[in-house]
Short mmCIF file of C-alpha atoms and ligand atoms in Angstrom, two decimals:
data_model
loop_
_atom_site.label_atom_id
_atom_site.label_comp_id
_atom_site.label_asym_id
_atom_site.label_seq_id
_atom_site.Cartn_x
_atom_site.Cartn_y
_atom_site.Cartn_z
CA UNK K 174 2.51 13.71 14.33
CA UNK K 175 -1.22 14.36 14.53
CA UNK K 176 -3.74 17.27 14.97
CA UNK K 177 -6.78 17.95 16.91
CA UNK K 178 -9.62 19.11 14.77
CA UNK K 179 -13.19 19.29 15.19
CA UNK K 180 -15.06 16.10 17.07
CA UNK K 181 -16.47 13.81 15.01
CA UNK K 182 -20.19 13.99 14.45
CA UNK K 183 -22.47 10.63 15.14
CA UNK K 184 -19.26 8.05 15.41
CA UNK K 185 -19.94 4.02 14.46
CA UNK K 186 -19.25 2.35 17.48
CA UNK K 187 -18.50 -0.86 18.57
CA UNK K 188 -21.25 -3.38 17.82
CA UNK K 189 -22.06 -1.69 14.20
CA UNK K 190 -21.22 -3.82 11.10
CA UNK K 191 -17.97 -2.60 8.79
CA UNK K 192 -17.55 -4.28 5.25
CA UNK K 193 -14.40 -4.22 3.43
CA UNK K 194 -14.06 -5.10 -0.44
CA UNK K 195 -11.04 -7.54 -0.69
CA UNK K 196 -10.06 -10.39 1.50
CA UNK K 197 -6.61 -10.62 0.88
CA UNK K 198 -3.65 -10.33 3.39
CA UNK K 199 -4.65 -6.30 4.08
CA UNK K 200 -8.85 -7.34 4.73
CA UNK K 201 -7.69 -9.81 6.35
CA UNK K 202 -6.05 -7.59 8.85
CA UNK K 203 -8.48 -5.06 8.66
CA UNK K 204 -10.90 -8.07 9.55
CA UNK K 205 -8.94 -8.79 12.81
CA UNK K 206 -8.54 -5.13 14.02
CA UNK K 207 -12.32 -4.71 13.65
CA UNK K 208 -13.36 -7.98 15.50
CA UNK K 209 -10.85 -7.21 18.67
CA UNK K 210 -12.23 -4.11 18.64
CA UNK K 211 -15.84 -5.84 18.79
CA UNK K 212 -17.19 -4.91 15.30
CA UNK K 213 -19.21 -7.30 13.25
CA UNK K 214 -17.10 -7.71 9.73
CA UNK K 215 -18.58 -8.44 6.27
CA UNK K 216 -16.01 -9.33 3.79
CA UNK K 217 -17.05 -9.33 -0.26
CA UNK K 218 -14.30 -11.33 -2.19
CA UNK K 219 -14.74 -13.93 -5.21
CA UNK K 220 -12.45 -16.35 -3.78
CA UNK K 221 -14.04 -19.12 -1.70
CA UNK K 222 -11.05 -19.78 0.58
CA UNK K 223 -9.59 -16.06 0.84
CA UNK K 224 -7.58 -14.98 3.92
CA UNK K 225 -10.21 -12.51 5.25
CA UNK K 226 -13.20 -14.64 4.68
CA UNK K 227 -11.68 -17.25 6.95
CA UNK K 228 -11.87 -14.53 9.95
CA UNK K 229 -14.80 -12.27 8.75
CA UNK K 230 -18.25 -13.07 10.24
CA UNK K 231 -19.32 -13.30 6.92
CA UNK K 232 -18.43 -13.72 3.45
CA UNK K 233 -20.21 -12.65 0.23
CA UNK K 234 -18.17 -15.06 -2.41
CA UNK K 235 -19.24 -12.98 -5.77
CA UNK K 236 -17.19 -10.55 -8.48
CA UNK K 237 -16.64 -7.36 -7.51
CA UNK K 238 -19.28 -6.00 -10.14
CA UNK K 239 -21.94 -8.35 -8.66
CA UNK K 240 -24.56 -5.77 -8.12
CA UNK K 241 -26.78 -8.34 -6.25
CA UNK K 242 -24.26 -9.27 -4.18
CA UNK K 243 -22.97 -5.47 -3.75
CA UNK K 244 -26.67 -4.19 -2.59
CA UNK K 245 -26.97 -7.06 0.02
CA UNK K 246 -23.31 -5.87 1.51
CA UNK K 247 -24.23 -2.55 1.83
CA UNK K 248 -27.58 -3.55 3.70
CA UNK K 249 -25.35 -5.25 6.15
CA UNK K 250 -23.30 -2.69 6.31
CA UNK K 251 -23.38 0.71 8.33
CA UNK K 252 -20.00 1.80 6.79
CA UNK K 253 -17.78 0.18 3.89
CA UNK K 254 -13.69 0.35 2.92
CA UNK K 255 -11.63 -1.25 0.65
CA UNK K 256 -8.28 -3.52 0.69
CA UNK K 257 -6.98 -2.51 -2.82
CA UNK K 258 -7.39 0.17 -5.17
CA UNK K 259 -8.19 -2.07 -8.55
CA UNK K 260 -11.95 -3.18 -7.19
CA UNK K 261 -13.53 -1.13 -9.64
CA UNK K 262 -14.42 2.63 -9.16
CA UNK K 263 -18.04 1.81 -10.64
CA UNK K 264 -18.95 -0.69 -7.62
CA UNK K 265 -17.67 2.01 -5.20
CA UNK K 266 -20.70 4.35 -6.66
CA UNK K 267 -23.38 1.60 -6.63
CA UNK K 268 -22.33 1.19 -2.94
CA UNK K 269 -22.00 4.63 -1.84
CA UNK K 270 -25.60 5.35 -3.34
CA UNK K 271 -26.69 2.83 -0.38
CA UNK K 272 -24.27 3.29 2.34
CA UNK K 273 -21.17 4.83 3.69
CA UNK K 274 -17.82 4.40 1.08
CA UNK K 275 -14.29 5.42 2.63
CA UNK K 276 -12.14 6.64 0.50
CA UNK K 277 -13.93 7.74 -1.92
CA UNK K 278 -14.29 6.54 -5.67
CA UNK K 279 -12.66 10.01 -7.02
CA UNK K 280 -9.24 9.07 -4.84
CA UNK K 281 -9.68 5.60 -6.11
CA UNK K 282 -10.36 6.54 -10.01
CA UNK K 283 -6.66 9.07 -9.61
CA UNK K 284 -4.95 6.38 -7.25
CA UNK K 285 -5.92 3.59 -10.08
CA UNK K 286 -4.23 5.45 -12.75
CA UNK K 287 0.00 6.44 -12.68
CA UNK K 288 -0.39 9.47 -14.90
CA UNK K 289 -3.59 10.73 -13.20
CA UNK K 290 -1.83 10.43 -9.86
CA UNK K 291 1.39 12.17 -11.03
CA UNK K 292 -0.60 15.10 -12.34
CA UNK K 293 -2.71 14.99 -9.35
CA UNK K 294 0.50 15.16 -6.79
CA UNK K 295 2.12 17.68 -8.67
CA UNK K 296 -0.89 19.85 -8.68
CA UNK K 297 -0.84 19.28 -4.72
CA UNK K 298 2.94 20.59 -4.73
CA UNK K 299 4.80 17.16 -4.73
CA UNK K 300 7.58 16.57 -7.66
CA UNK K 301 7.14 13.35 -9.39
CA UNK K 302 9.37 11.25 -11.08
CA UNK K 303 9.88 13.20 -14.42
CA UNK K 304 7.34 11.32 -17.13
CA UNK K 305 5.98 11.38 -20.10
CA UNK K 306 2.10 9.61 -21.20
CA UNK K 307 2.07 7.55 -23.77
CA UNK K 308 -1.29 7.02 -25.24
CA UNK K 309 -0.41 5.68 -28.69
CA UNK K 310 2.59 4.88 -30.45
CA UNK K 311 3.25 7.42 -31.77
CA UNK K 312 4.19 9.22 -28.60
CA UNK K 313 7.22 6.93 -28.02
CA UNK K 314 9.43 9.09 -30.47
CA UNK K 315 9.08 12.22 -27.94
CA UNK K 316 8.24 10.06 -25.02
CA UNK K 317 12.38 9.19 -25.20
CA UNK K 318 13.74 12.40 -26.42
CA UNK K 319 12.09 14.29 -23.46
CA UNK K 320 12.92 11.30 -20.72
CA UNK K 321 15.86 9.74 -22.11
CA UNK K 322 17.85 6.00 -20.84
CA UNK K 323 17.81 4.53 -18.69
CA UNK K 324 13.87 4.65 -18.16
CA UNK K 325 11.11 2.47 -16.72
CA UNK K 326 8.02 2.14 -18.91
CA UNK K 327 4.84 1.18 -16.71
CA UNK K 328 1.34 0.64 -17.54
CA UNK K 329 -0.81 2.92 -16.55
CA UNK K 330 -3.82 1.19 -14.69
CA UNK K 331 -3.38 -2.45 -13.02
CA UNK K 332 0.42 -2.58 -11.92
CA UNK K 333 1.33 -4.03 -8.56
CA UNK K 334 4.52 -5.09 -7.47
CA UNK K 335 6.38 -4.20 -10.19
CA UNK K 336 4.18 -6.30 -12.68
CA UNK K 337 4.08 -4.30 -16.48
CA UNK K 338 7.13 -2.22 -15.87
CA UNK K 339 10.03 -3.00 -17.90
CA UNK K 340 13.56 -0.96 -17.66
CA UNK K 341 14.64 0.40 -21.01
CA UNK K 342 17.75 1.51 -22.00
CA UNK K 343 17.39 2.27 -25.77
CA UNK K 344 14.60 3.36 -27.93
CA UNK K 345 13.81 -0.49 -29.48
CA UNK K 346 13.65 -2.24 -26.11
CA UNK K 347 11.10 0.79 -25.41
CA UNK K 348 8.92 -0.16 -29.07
CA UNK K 349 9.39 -3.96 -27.74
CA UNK K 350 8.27 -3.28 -24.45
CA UNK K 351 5.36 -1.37 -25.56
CA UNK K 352 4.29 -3.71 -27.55
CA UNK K 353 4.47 -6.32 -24.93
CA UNK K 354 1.83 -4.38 -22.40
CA UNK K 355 -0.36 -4.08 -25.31
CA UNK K 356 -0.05 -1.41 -26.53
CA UNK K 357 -2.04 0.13 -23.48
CA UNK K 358 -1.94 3.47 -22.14
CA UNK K 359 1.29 3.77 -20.06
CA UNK K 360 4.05 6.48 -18.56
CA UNK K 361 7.57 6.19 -19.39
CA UNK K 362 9.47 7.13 -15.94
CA UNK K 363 13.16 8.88 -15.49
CA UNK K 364 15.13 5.81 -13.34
CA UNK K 365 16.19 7.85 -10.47
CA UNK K 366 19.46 6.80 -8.64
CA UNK K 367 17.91 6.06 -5.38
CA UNK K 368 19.62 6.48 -2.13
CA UNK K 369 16.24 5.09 -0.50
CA UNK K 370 12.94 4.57 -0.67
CA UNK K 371 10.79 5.83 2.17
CA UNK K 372 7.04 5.81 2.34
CA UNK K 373 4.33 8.14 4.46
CA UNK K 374 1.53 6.46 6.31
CA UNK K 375 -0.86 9.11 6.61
CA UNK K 376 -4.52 8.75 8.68
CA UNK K 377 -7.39 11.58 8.00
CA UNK K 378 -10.93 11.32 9.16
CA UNK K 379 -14.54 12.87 8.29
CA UNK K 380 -13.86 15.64 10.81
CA UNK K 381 -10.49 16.37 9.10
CA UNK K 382 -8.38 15.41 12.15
CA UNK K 383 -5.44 13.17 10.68
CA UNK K 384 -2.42 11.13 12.33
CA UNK K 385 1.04 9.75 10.61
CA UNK K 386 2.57 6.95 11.36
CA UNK K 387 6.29 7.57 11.27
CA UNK K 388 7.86 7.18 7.76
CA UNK K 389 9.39 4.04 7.23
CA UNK K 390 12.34 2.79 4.83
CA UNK K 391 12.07 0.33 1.96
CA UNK K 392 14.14 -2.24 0.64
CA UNK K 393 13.47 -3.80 -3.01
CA UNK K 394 13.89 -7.12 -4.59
CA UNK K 395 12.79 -7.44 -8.23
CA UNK K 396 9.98 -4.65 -7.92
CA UNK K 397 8.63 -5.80 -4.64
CA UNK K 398 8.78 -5.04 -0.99
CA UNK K 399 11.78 -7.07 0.84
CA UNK K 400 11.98 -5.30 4.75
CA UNK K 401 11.03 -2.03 5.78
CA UNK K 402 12.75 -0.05 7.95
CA UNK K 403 11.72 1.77 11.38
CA UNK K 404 12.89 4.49 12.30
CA UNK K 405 13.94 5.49 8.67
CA UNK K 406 17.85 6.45 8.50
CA UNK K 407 17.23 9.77 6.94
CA UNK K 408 17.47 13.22 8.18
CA UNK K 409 14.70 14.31 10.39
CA UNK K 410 13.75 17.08 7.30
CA UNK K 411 13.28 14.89 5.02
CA UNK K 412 11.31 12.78 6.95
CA UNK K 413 9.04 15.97 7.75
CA UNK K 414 9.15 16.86 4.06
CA UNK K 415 7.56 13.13 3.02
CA UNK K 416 4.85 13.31 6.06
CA UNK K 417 3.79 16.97 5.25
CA UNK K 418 3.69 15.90 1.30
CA UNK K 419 1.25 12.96 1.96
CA UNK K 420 -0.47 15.10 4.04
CA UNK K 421 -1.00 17.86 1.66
CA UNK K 422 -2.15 14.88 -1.38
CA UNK K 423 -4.76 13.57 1.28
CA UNK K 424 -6.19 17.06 1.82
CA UNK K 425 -6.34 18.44 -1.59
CA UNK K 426 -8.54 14.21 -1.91
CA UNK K 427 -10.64 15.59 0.97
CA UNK K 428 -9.51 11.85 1.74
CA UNK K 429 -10.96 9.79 4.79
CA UNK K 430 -9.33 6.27 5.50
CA UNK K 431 -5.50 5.12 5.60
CA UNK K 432 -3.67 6.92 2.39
CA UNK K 433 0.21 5.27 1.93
CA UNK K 434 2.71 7.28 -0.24
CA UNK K 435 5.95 6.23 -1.69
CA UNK K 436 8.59 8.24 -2.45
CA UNK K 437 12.32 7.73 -3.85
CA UNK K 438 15.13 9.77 -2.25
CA UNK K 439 17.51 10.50 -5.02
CA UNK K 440 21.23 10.03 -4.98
CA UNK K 441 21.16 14.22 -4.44
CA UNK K 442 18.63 14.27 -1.85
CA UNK K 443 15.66 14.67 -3.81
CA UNK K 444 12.50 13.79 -2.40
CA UNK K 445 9.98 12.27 -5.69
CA UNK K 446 6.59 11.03 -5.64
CA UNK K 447 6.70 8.13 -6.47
CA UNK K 448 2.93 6.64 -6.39
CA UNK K 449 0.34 6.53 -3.75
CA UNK K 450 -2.10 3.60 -1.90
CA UNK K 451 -5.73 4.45 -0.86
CA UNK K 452 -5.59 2.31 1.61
CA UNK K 453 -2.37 0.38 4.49
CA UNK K 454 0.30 -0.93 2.85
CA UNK K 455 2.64 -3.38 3.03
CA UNK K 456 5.25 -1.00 4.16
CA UNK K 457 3.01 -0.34 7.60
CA UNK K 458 2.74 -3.67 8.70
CA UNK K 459 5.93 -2.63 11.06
CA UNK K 460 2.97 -0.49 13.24
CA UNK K 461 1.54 -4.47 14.06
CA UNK K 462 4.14 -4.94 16.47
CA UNK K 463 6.19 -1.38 17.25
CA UNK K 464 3.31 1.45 17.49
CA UNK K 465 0.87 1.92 20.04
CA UNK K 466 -1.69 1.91 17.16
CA UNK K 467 -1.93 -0.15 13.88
CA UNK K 468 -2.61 0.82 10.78
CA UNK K 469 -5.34 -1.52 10.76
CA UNK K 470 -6.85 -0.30 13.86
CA UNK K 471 -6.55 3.40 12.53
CA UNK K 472 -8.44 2.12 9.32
CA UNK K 473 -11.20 1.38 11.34
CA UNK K 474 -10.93 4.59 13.43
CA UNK K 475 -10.92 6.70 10.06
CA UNK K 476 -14.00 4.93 8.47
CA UNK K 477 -15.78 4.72 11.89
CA UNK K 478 -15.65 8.67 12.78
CA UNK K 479 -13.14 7.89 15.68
CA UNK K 480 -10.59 9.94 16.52
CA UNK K 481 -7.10 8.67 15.52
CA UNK K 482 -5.00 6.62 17.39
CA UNK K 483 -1.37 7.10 19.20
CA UNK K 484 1.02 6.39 16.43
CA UNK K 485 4.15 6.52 18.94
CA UNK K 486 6.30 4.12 17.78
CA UNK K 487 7.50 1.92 20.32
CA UNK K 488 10.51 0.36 19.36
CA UNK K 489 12.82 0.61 16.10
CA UNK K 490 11.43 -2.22 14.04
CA UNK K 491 12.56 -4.30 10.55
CA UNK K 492 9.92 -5.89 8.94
CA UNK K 493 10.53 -8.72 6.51
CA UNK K 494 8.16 -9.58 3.73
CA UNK K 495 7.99 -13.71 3.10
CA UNK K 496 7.07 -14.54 -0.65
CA UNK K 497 5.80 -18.38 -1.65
CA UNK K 498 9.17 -18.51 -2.88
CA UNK K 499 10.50 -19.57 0.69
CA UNK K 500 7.80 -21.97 1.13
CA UNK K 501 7.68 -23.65 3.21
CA UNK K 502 9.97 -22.67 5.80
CA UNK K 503 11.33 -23.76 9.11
CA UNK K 504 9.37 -21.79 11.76
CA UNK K 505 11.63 -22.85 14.45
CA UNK K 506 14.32 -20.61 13.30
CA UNK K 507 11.49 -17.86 14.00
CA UNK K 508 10.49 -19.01 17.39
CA UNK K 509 13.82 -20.05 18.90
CA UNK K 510 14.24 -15.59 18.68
CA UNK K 511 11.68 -14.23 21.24
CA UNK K 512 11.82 -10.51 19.63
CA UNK K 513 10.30 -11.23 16.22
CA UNK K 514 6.49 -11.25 15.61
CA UNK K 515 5.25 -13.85 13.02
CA UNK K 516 2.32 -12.70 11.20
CA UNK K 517 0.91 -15.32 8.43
CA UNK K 518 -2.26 -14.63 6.04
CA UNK K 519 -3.64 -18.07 5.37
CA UNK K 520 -3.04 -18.40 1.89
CA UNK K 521 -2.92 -22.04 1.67
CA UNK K 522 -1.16 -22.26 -1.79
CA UNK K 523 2.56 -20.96 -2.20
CA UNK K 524 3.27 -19.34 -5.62
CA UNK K 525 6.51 -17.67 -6.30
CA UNK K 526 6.15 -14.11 -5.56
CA UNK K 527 2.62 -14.39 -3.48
CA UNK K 528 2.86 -12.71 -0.20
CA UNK K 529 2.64 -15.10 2.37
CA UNK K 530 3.28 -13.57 5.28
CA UNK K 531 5.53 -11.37 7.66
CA UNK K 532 7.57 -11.02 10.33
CA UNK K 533 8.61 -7.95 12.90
CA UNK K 534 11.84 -7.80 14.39
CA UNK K 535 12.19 -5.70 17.12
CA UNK K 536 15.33 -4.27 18.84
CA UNK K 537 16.95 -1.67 21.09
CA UNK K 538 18.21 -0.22 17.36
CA UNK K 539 17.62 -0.67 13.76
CA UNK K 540 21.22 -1.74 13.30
CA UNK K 541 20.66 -4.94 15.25
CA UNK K 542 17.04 -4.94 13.89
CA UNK K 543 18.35 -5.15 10.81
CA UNK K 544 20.76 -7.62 11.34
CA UNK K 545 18.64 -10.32 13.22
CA UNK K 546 16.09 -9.86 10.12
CA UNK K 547 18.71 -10.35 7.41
CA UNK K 548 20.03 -13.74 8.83
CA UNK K 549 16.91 -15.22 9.59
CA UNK K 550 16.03 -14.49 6.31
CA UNK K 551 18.36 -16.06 4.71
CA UNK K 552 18.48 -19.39 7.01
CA UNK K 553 14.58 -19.79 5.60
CA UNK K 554 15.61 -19.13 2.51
CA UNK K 555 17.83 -21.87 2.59
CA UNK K 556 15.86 -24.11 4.42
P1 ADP F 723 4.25 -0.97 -8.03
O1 ADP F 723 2.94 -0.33 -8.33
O2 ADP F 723 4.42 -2.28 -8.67
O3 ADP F 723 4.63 -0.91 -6.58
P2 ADP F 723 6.29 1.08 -8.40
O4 ADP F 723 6.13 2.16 -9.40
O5 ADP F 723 6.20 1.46 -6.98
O6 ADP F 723 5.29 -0.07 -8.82
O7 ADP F 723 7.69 0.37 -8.66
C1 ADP F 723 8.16 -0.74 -7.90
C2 ADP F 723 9.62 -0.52 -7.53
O8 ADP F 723 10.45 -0.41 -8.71
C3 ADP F 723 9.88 0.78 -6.77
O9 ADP F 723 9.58 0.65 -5.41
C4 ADP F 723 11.36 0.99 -7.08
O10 ADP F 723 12.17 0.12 -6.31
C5 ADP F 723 11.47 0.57 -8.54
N1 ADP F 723 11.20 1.75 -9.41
C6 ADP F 723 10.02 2.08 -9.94
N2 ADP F 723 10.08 3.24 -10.65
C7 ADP F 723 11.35 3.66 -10.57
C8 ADP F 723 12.08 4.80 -11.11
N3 ADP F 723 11.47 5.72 -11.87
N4 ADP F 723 13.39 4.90 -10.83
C9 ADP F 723 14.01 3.97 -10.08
N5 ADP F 723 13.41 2.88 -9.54
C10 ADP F 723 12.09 2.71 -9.79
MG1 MG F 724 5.05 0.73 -5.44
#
């Protein structure tokens, strides 16, 4: 789905010089997209050996609060993005004082926070998860009379892939749990009976003209990604219903840049916010392989003034997430299939739980899709 909109004034062409903050797995794309599409690519990351410094034409190794190191990137730089919404909202305003920022820190500041995001998506019209903010302890009391067990008690800033979320099903695993986060501010979350998880992919530009990707469905294991599904076995409704929701968040954000938004479909056919991603997400990597346009490539189109791509998806698609828990694994059961893409991020040490890599299967359905991904899953993990 996409719209027209105005042209965009004075675009950054081919030739300029994009930055991204980050140079993990998703700069490291972003790094690749850029360069084939003949951009020069500053990365800024603290880690010496990170996947997107190893591509990017250069690499500022300093702290994200380096403001040394942040004025000399944006004198490189004609426009700047991000790979993750925790670099600090503070470093986005230094920068944007000196050059172009996309998104912008106020969609960072609401997308770093869960409650500030709820409130902000149900202002837009979405329905989140029913919640309640703690901010001290004495909140816990009403925070479990109005939510009741079972409930999932997150942390409000800082949480990826389900780190500081804890499932509690009575009121002292809630004190305990609380306890054990710090005592920081946090939401306590209804657990929804989910049917599935699906997530938007929406793209919007400085001219307001905006492309989705179509919606995709997610599997979990332990809190993080497993495969994603393409097409997503829903109802064509619903499907509109979580594409015109993300699109509604990133206008009421006056947002420019990639926005990702997860939802949980409930056992009744509820459609809940879940959270939302200023920036692609794991759950897009499927558009690598199966659309005529990445979400990489539409990063750059957003924060460049382009118009957006074709996001015609050209095959059904699973997309398998490999953790260091695999490691290392026997790539010949990958190549011996000639329909799966292997996509690695050049993380040289395997920890359990660190995202590796991924692969793409792609098929005439997402049946067999899904059943070539599943089984060579599970002869790597067992090799
Ligand atoms: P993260 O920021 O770590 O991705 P999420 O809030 O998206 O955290 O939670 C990770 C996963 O945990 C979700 O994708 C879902 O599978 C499960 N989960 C989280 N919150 C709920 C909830 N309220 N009800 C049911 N499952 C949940
Ligand atoms: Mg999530």
């Amino acid at each position: 789905m996409a719209n027209s909109g105005q042209p965009s004034a004075t675009p950054i062409l081919p030739g300029s010089t994009l930055g991204v903050l980050g140079g993990g797995q998703l700069g490291r794309m972003f790094c690749a997209a850029a360069r084939t599409m003949g951009y020069r690519v500053v990365v800024l990351d603290p880690d010496p050996v990170c996947g997107a410094g190893l591509i990017a034409d250069v690499h500022i190794k300093a702290a994200y609060t380096d403001r040394g190191a942040l004025s000399e990137m944006a004198k490189q730089c004609d426009v700047i993005t991000l790979e993750f919404e925790n670099i600090p909202s503070e470093s986005v305003r230094f920068i944007a004082d000196k050059t172009t920022v996309f998104p912008a820190a106020e969609s960072l500041e609401i997308a770093q926070n869960r409650d500030l995001e709820k409130q902000f998506a149900l202002k837009a019209g979405l329905q989140p998860v029913p919640y309640f903010a703690i901010a001290q302890e004495s909140d816990l009391l009403q925070a479990a009379d109005e939510i009741g067990f079972p409930a999932i008690l997150k942390s409000n800033t800082l949480g990826y892939d389900g780190k500081g979320q804890f499932v509690i099903n009575d009121f002292s695993q809630l004190t305990e749990a609380y306890k054990t986060v710090g005592k920081v501010d946090c939401v306590l979350e209804k657990q929804i009976m989910i049917r599935c998880e699906v997530s938007a992919i929406i793209a919007r530009n400085t001219s307001g003209e905006w492309a989705s990707f179509p919606i995709s469905e997610n599997q979990h294991r332990n809190g993080v990604l497993h495969l994603s599904i393409v097409p997503a076995r829903v109802d064509e409704a619903l499907a509109q219903q979580a594409i015109e929701a993300a699109f509604k968040l990133a206008e009421a954000l006056s947002y420019v840049g990639i926005l990702a938004v997860e939802f949980f479909v409930s056992n009744e056919g509820v459609l809940y916010f879940n959270e939302m991603a200023p920036r692609p997400h794991n759950s897009g990597h499927y558009t690598k392989d199966a659309c005529v346009t990445s979400q990489f490539e539409q990063q750059v189109r957003m924060m460049c003034g382009l118009k957006p791509g074709d996001t015609r998806l050209m095959s059904p698609v699973v997309m398998v997430n490999m953790l260091g828990d695999l490691w290392l694994p026997d790539w010949q059961k990958i190549f011996t299939q000639s329909n799966i893409k292997l996509h690695l991020y050049g993380k040289t040490e395997a920890r359990l739980g660190r995202k590796m890599g991924h692969f793409n299967v792609l098929a005439e359905d997402v049946e067999s899709a899904l059943a070539v991904a599943e089984g060579v899953f599970t002869e790597l993990s067992g090799s």
